[in-house]
Coordinates of C-alpha atoms in Angstrom, one line a residue:
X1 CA 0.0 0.0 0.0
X2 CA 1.3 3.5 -1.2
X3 CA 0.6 6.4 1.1
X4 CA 1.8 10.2 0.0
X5 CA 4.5 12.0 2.5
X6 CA 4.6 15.7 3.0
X7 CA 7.0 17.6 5.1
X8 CA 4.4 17.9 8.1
X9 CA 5.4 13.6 8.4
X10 CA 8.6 15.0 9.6
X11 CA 9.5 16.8 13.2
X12 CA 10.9 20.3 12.7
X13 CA 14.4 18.8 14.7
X14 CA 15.7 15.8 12.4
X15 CA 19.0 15.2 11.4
X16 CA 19.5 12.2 8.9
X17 CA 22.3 10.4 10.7
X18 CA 20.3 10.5 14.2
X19 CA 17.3 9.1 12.1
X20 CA 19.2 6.2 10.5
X21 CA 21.1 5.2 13.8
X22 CA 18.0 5.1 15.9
X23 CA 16.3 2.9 13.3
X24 CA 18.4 0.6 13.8
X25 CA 19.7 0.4 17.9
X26 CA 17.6 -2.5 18.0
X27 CA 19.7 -4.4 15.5
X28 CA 23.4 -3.6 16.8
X29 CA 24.5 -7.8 15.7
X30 CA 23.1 -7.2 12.0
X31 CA 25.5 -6.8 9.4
X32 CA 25.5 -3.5 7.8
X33 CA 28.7 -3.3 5.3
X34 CA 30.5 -5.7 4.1
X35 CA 33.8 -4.7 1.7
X36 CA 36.9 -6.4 0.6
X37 CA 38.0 -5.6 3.7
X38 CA 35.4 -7.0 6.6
X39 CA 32.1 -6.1 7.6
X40 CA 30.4 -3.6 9.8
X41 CA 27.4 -4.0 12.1
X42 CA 25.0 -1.9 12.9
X43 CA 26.0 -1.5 16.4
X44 CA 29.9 -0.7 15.3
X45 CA 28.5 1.6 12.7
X46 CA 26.6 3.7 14.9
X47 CA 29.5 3.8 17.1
X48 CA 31.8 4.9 14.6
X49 CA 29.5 7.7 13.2
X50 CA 29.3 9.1 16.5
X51 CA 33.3 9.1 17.3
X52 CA 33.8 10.6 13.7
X53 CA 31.2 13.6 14.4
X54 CA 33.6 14.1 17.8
X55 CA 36.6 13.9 15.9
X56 CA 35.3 16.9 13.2
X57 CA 34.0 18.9 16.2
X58 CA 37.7 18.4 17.7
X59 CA 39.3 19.3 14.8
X60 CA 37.7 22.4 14.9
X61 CA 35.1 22.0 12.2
X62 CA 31.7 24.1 13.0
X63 CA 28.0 23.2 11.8
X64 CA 27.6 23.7 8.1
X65 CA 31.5 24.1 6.9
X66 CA 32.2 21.8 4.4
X67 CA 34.5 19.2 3.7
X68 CA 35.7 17.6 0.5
X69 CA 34.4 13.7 0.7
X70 CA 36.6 12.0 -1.5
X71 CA 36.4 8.5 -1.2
X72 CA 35.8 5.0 -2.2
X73 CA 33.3 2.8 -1.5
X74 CA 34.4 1.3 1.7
X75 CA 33.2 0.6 5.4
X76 CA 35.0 4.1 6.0
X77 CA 32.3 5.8 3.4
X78 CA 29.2 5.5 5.1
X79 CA 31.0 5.9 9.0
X80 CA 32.4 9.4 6.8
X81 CA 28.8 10.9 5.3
X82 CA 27.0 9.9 8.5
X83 CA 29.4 11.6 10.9
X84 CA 29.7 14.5 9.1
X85 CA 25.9 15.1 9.2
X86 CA 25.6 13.8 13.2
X87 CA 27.5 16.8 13.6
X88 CA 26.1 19.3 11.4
X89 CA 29.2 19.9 9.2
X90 CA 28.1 19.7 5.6
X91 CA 29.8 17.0 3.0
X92 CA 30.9 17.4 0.0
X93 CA 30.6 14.0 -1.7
X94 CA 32.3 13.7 -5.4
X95 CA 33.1 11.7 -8.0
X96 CA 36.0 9.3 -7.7
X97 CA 37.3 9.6 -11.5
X98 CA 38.0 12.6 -11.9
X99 CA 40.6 15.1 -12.6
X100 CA 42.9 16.9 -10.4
X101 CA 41.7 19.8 -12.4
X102 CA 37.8 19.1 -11.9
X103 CA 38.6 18.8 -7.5
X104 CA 40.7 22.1 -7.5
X105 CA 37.5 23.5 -9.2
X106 CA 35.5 21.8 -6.3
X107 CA 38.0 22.6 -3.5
X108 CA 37.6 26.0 -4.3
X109 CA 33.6 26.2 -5.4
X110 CA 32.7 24.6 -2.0
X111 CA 35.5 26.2 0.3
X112 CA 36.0 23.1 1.8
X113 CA 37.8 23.1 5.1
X114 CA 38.6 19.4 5.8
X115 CA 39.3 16.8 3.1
X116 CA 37.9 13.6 3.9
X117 CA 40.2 10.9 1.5
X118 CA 40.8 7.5 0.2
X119 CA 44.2 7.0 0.4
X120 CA 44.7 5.6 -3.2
X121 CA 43.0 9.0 -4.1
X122 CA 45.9 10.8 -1.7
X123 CA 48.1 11.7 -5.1
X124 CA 45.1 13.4 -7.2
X125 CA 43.9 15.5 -4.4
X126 CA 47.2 16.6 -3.6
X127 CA 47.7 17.6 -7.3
X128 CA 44.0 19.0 -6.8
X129 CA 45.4 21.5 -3.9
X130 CA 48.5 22.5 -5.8
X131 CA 46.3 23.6 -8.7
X132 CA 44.2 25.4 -6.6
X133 CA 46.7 27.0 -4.6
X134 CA 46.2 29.8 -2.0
X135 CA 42.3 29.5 -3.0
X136 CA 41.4 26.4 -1.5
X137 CA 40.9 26.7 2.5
X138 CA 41.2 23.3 3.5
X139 CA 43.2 23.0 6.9
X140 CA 43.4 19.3 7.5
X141 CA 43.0 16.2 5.4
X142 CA 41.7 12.7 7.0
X143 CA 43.0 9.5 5.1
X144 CA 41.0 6.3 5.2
X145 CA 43.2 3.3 4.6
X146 CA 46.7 5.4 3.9
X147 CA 49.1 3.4 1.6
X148 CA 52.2 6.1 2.4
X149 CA 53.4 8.5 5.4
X150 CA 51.2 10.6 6.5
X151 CA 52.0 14.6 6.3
X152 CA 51.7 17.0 9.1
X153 CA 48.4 17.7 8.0
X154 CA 47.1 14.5 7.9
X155 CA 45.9 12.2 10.2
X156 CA 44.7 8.5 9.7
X157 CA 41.1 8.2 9.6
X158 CA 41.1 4.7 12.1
X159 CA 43.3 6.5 14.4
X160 CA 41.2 9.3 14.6
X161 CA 38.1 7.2 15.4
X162 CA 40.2 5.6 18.0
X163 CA 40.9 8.8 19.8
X164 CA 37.7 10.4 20.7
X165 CA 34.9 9.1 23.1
X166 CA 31.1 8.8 21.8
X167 CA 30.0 11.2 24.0
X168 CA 29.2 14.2 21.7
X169 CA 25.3 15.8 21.1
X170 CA 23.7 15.5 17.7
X171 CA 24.0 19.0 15.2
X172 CA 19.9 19.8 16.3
X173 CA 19.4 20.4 12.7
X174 CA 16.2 21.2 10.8
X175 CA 14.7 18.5 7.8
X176 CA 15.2 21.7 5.6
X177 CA 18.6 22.3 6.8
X178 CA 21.5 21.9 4.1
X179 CA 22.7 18.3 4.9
X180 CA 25.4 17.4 2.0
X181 CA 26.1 18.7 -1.6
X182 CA 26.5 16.3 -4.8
X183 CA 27.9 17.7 -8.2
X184 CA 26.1 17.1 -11.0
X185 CA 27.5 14.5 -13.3
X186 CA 28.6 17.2 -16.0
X187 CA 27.0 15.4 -19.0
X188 CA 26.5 18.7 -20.8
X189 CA 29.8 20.4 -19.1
X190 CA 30.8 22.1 -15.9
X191 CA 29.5 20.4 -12.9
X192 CA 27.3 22.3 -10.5
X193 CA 27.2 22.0 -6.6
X194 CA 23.6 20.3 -6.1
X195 CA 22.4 21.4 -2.0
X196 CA 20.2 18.9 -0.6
X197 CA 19.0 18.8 2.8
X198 CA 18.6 16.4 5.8
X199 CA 14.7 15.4 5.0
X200 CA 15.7 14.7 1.0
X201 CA 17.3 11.1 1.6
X202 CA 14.2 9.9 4.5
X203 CA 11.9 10.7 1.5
X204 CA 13.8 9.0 -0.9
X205 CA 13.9 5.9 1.2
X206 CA 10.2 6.3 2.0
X207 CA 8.7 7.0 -1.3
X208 CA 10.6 4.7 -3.5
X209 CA 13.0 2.4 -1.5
X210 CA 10.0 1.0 1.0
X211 CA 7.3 2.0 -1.5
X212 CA 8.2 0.7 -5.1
X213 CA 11.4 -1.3 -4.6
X214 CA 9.7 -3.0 -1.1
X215 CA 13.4 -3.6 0.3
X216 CA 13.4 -5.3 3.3
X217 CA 15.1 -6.0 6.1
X218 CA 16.5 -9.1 4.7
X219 CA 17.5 -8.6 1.5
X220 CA 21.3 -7.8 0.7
X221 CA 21.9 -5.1 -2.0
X222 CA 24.8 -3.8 -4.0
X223 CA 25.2 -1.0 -6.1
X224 CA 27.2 -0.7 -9.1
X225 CA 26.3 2.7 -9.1
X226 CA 28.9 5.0 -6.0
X227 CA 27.7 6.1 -3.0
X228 CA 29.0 9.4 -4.3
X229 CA 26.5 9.8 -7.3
X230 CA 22.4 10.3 -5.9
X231 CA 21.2 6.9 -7.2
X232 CA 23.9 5.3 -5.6
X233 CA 23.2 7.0 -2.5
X234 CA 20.2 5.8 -2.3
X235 CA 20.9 2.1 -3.3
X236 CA 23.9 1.6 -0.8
X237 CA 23.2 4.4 2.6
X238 CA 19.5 6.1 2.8
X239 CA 17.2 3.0 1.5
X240 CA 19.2 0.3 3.6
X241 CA 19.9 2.3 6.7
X242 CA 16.0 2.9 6.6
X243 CA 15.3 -0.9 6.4
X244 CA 18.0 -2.5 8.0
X245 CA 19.0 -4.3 4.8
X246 CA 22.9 -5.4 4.6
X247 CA 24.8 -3.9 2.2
X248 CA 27.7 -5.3 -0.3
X249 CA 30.3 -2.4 -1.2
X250 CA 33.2 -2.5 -4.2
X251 CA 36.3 -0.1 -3.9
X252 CA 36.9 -0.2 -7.5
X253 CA 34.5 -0.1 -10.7
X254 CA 32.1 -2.5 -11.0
X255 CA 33.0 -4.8 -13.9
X256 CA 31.1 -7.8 -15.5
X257 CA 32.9 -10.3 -13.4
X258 CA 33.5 -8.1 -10.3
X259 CA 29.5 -8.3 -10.5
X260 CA 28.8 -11.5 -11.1
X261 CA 31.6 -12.4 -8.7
X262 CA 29.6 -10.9 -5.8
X263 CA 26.2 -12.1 -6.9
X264 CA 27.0 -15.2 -6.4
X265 CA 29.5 -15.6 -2.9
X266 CA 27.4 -12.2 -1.2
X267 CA 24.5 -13.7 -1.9
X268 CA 23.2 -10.6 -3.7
X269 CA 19.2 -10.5 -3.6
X270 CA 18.8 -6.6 -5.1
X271 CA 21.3 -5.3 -7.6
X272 CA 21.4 -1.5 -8.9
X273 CA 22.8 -0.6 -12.1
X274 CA 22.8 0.6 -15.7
X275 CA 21.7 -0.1 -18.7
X276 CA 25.2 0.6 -20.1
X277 CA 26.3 -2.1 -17.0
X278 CA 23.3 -4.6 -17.9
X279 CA 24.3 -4.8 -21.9
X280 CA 27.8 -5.1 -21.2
X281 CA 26.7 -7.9 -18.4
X282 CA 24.4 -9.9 -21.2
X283 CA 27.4 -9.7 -23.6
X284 CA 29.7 -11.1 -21.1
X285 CA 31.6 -15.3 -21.8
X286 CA 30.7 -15.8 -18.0
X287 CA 27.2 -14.7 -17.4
X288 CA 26.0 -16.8 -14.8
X289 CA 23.4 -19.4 -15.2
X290 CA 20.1 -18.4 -13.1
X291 CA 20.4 -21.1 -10.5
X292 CA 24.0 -19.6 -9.5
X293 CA 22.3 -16.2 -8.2
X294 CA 19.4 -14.7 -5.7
X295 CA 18.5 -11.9 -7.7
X296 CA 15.0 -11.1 -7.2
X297 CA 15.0 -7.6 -7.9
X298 CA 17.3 -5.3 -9.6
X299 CA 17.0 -1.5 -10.9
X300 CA 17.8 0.7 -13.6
X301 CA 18.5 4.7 -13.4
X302 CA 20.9 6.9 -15.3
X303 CA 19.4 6.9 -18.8
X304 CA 16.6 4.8 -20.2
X305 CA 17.0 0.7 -20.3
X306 CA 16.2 -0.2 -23.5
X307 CA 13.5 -2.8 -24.2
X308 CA 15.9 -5.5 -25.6
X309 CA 17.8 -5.2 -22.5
X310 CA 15.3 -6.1 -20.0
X311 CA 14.1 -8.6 -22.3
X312 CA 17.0 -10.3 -21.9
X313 CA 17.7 -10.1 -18.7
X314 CA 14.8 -11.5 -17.2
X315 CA 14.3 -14.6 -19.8
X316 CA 18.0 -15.4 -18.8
X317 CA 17.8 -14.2 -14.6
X318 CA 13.9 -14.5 -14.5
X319 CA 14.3 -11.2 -12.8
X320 CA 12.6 -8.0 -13.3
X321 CA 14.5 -4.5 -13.9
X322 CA 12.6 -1.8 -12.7
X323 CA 13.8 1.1 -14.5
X324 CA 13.5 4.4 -13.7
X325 CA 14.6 8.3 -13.9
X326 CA 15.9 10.2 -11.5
X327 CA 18.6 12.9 -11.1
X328 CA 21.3 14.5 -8.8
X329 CA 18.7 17.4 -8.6
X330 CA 15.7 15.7 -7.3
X331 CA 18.3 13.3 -5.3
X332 CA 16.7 9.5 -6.3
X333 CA 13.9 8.1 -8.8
X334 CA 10.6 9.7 -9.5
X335 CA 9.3 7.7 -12.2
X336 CA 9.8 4.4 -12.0
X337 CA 8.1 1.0 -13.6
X338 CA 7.0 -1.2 -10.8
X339 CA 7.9 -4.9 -9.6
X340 CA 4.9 -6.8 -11.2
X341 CA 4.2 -4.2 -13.5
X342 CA 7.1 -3.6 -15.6
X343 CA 6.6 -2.3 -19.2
X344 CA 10.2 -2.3 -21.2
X345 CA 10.6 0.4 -23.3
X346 CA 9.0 3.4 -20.7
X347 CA 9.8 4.4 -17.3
X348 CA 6.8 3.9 -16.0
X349 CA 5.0 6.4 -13.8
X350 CA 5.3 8.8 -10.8
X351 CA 6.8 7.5 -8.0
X352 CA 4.0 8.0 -5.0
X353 CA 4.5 11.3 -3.5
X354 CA 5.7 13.0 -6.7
X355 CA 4.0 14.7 -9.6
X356 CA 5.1 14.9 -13.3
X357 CA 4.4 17.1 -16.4
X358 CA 5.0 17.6 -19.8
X359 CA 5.0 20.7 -21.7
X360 CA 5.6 22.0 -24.7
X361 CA 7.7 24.8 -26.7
X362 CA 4.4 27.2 -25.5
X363 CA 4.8 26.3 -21.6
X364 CA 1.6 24.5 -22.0
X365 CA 0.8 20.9 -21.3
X366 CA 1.1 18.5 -24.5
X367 CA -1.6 16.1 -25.5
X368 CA -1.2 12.4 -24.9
X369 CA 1.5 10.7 -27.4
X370 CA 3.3 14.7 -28.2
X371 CA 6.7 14.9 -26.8
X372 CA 7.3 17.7 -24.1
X373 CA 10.0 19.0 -21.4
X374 CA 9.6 16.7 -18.4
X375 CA 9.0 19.0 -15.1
X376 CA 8.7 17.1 -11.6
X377 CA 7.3 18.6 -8.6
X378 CA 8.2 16.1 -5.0
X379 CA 9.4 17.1 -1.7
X380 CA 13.4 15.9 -2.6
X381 CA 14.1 18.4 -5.0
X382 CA 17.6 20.7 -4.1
X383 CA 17.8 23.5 -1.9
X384 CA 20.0 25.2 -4.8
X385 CA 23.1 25.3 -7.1
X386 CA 26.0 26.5 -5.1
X387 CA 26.6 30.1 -6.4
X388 CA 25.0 30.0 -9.2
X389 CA 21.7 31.6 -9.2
X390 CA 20.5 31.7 -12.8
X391 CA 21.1 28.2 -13.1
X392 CA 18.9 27.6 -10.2
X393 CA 16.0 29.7 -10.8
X394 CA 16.4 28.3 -14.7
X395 CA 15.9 24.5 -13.0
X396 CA 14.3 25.2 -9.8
X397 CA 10.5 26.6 -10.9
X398 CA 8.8 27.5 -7.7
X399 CA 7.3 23.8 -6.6
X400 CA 8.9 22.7 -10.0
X401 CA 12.0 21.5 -11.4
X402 CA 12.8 21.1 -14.9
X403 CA 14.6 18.0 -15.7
X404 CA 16.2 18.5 -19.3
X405 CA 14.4 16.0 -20.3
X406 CA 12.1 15.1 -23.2
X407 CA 9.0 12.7 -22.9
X408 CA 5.7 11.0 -24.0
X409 CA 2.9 9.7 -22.3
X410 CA 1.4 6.6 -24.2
X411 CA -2.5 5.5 -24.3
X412 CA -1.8 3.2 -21.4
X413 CA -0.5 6.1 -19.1
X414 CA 2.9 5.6 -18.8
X415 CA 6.0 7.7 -19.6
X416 CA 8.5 7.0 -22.7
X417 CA 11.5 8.7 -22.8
X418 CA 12.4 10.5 -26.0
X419 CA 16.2 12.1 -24.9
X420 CA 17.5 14.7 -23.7
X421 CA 16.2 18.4 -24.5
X422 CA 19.4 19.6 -25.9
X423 CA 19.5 16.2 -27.7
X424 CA 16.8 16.3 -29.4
X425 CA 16.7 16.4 -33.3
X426 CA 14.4 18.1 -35.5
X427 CA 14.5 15.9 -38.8
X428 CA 12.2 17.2 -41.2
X429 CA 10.9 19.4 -39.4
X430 CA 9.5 16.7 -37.3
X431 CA 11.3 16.0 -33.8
X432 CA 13.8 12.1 -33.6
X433 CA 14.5 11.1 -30.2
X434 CA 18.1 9.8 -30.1
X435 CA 17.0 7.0 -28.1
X436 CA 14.8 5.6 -29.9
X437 CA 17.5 5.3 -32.6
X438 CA 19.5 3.7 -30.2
X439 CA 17.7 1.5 -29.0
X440 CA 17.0 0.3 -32.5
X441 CA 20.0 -0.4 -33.4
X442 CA 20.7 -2.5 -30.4
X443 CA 18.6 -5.0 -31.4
X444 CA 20.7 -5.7 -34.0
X445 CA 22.7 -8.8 -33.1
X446 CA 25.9 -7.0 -34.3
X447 CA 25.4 -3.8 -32.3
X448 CA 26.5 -3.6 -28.5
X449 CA 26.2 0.5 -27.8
X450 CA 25.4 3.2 -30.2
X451 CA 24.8 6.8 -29.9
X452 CA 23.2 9.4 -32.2
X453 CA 23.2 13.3 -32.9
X454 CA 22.3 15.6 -34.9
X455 CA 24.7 16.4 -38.4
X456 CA 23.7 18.7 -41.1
X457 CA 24.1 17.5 -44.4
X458 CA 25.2 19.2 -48.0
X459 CA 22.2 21.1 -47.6
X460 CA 22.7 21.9 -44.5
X461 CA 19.5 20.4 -43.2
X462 CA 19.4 18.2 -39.9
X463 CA 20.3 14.2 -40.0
X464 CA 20.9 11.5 -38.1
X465 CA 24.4 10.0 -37.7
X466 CA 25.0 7.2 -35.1
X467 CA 28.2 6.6 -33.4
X468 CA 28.1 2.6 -33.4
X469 CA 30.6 0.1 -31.1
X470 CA 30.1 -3.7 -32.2
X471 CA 30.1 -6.6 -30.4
X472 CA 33.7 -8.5 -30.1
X473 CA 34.0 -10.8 -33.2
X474 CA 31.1 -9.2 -34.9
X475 CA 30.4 -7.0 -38.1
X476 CA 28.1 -5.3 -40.0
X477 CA 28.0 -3.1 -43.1
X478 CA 26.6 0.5 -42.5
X479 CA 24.0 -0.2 -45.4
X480 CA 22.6 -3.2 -43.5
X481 CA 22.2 -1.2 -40.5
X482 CA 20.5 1.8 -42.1
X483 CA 17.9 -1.0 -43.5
X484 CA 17.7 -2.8 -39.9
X485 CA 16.4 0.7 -38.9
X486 CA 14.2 1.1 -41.7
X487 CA 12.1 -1.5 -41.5
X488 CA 11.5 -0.5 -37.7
X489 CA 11.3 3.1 -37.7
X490 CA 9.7 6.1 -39.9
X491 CA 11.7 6.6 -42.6
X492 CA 12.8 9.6 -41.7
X493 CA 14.4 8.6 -38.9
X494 CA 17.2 6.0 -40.0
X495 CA 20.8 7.1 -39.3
X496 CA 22.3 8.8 -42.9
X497 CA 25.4 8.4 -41.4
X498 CA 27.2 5.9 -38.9
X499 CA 30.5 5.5 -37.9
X500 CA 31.6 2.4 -36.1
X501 CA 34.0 3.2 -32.9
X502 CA 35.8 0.8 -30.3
X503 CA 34.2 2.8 -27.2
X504 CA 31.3 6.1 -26.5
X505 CA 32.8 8.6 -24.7
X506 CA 30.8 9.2 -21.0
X507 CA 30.7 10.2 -18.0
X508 CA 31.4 8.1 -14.8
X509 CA 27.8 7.1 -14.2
X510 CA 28.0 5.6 -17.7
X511 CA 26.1 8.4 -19.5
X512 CA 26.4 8.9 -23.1
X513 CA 28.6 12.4 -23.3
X514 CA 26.7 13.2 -26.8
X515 CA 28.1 16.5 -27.0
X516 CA 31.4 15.4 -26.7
X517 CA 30.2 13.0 -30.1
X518 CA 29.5 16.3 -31.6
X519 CA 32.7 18.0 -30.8
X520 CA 34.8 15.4 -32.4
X521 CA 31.7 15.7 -35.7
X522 CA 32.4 19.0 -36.3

């Protein structure tokens, strides 16, 4: 049973860490985390949140500074985010694979004063502080699991738990309070600091962790997806903590066989990934058989899941993907498909406690089957961009935000994506949704990935070319793809030109970086 949650379901005192740790004092034996290293229990992780937020409050760290959260996905991760909002200091959680270039840029956008770090990361954020010079303000850096001396300025993160007593009062923060900030992926170019606060991630986990996914206390999920992006935030910290679930955590990426490997000795029962994840999986020598795994859920978020791919998956896993959309702006899914009631193809509809729209080039709602802008109104969306207003008010639209992207609602009520706005191709005057070309040429038995813009020909008139990556050992002339298409789409739509590549340039979540394709077009 679904049940729609306002802000008035929350007390005007809540802090997120608090929340999650009370939730679960009556479980302290469970297993919480488990890594390459050990495992956590509930009981040792509460402790260790609570000795962290004494160790930030020692270091001299008042409520909302920010520190720079730079880390991999280990027990230290969670004990990290969670102590950091116990005591009302403000973390800065970001992407793993980046650039020394892109964390100076962060460093001195956030005006961190703490660096909380990995220390396989150590080298790039030390690079990252060089670059940035006399602009960052960062004072001390913790290391989790140091692989070299530590500097005068460093201290080791088990050490520091070690050294300070539990005995420090909760940050009495407010649900609307700014809890942590996530940049945005930077699909279409410079990231953006993305302020959420502490009620976002208990709405998440209520709306769509309890209320579509079910999760439950037994189930044991793993993420492909990082804790430091918003869908794997909600997959590996807010939705478990709120269940009392056990989660299965991966330093490194997630490849096939890292995957597989944990399905089958974790005993893996809810998997989160991508569709870019779930082809490359199906295409993999050493897919497991079904009988090897527990699977009997798994999710979808980042950009649509093509039919074929879900097809696939659950005649080989008889297991369902529930794809959905979310973004780093509106924290976790808000249209979603639902376990028993998954169409491939569409993403479904609005998660319980949200409300969608599509509109048109006029502001005004589209008719059933037209495509339109896809606007979202629910009670997770971002406080703000970090100093930068017009971006903000541009995305942020009084109870709406706009979500850049394009969809259609078919006869049966559901929504189909159709790309992104700035993605979008007018052929013939008549719009072509990337994806759907895409997903087209997937189905070709040839085809593992492709991706398709927008190139004007002789005439200077708008067609399609897809960027095209086979399968190993496989081939495929361009005309017999162009008639594939054909005889599945409107004419109009087939690609006039393709190109065949060894890899799709994208961005750490495994998003498509089309305007990088068009870049390298030009």
């Amino acid at each position: 049973m679904t049940r729609t949650l306002t802000a008035s379901d929350l007390p005007d005192k809540f802090n997120f860490a608090v929340h999650a740790l009370e939730v679960n004092a009556h479980r302290p034996a469970k297993t919480a985390y488990i890594d390459d290293s050990g495992s956590l229990s509930y009981g040792e992780l509460g402790q260790r949140v609570k000795r962290f937020a004494a160790a930030l409050r020692a270091i001299g760290l008042r409520r909302e500074e920010r520190v720079l959260l730079l880390m991999q996905d280990t027990l230290d991760w969670p004990v990290a985010f969670l102590g950091c909002l116990h005591a009302g200091v403000v973390p800065v959680a970001v992407n793993t694979l980046l650039t020394a270039q892109d964390y100076a840029f962060m460093l001195v956008d956030s005006r961190a004063q703490a660096a909380l770090v990995s220390g396989a990361l150590m080298p790039v954020l030390r690079e990252a502080m060089l670059l940035a010079g006399s602009q960052h303000e960062v004072r001390t850096t913790i290391v989790s699991r140091p692989d070299q001396p530590l500097e005068e300025t460093q201290q080791d993160m088990a050490t520091v738990l070690c050294a300070h007593a539990t005995a420090v009062a909760p940050a009495p923060t407010s649900a609307h309070e700014i809890a942590f900030w996530l940049y945005s992926s930077g699909s279409t170019g410079k990231p953006k600091g993305t302020v959420h606060a502490h009620g976002s991630p208990w709405f998440t986990a209520e709306l769509y962790g309890k209320q579509v996914l079910g999760l439950r206390e037994d189930d044991v999920l793993f993420s492909a997806a990082k804790l430091f992006f918003a869908y794997g935030l909600g997959n590996a910290l807010s939705f478990p903590l709120l269940v009392g679930a056990t989660v299965v955590l991966l330093p490194g990426r997630a490849t096939a066989s890292d995957v597989f490997r944990l399905w089958t000795t974790a005993g893996v029962t809810v998997f989160f990934g991508a569709p870019t994840g779930y082809a490359g999986m199906l295409a993999a020598p050493d897919l497991p058989a079904r009988g090897q795994v527990k699977l009997r859920l798994c999710s979808s978020a980042g950009e649509a899941l093509p039919r074929e791919i879900g097809e696939r998956f659950t005649n080989h896993f008889g297991c369902e993907i529930i794809d959905g959309i979310g973004s780093t702006e509106m924290l976790h899914v808000f249209l979603s498909n639902r376990p028993g009631d998954v169409q491939y193809g569409t993403t479904g509809r609005a998660v319980p406690g949200y409300e969608v729209k599509l509109l048109g080039e006029n502001e005004q709602p589209v008719t059933p089957g037209e495509i339109g802008d896809l606007h979202i109104k629910g009670p997770t969306a971002a406080l703000m961009y970090w100093g930068q207003r017009e971006k903000t008010r541009a995305t942020f639209q009084g109870d709406w935000t706009k979500s850049g992207d394009k969809y259609l609602q078919d006869a049966d009520g559901r929504y189909v994506y159709a790309g992104r706005s700035d993605d979008m191709l007018k052929v013939s005057g008549i719009y072509v949704s990337p994806f759907e070309v895409e997903a087209t040429l997937m189905q070709h038995p040839a085809v593992l990935e492709s991706a398709v813009i927008g190139r004007e020909d002789a005439d200077g008139l708008t067609k399609t070319k897809a960027f095209v990556v086979l399968k190993d050992g496989k081939s495929v002339s361009e005309e017999e793809l162009q008639a594939f298409v054909k005889e599945k789409l409107a004419a109009y739509k087939y690609p006039r030109f393709i190109e065949f590549v060894s890899e799709l340039p994208k961005t750490a979540t495994g998003k498509i970086q089309r305007f990088r394709l068009r870049e390298l077009d030009k």
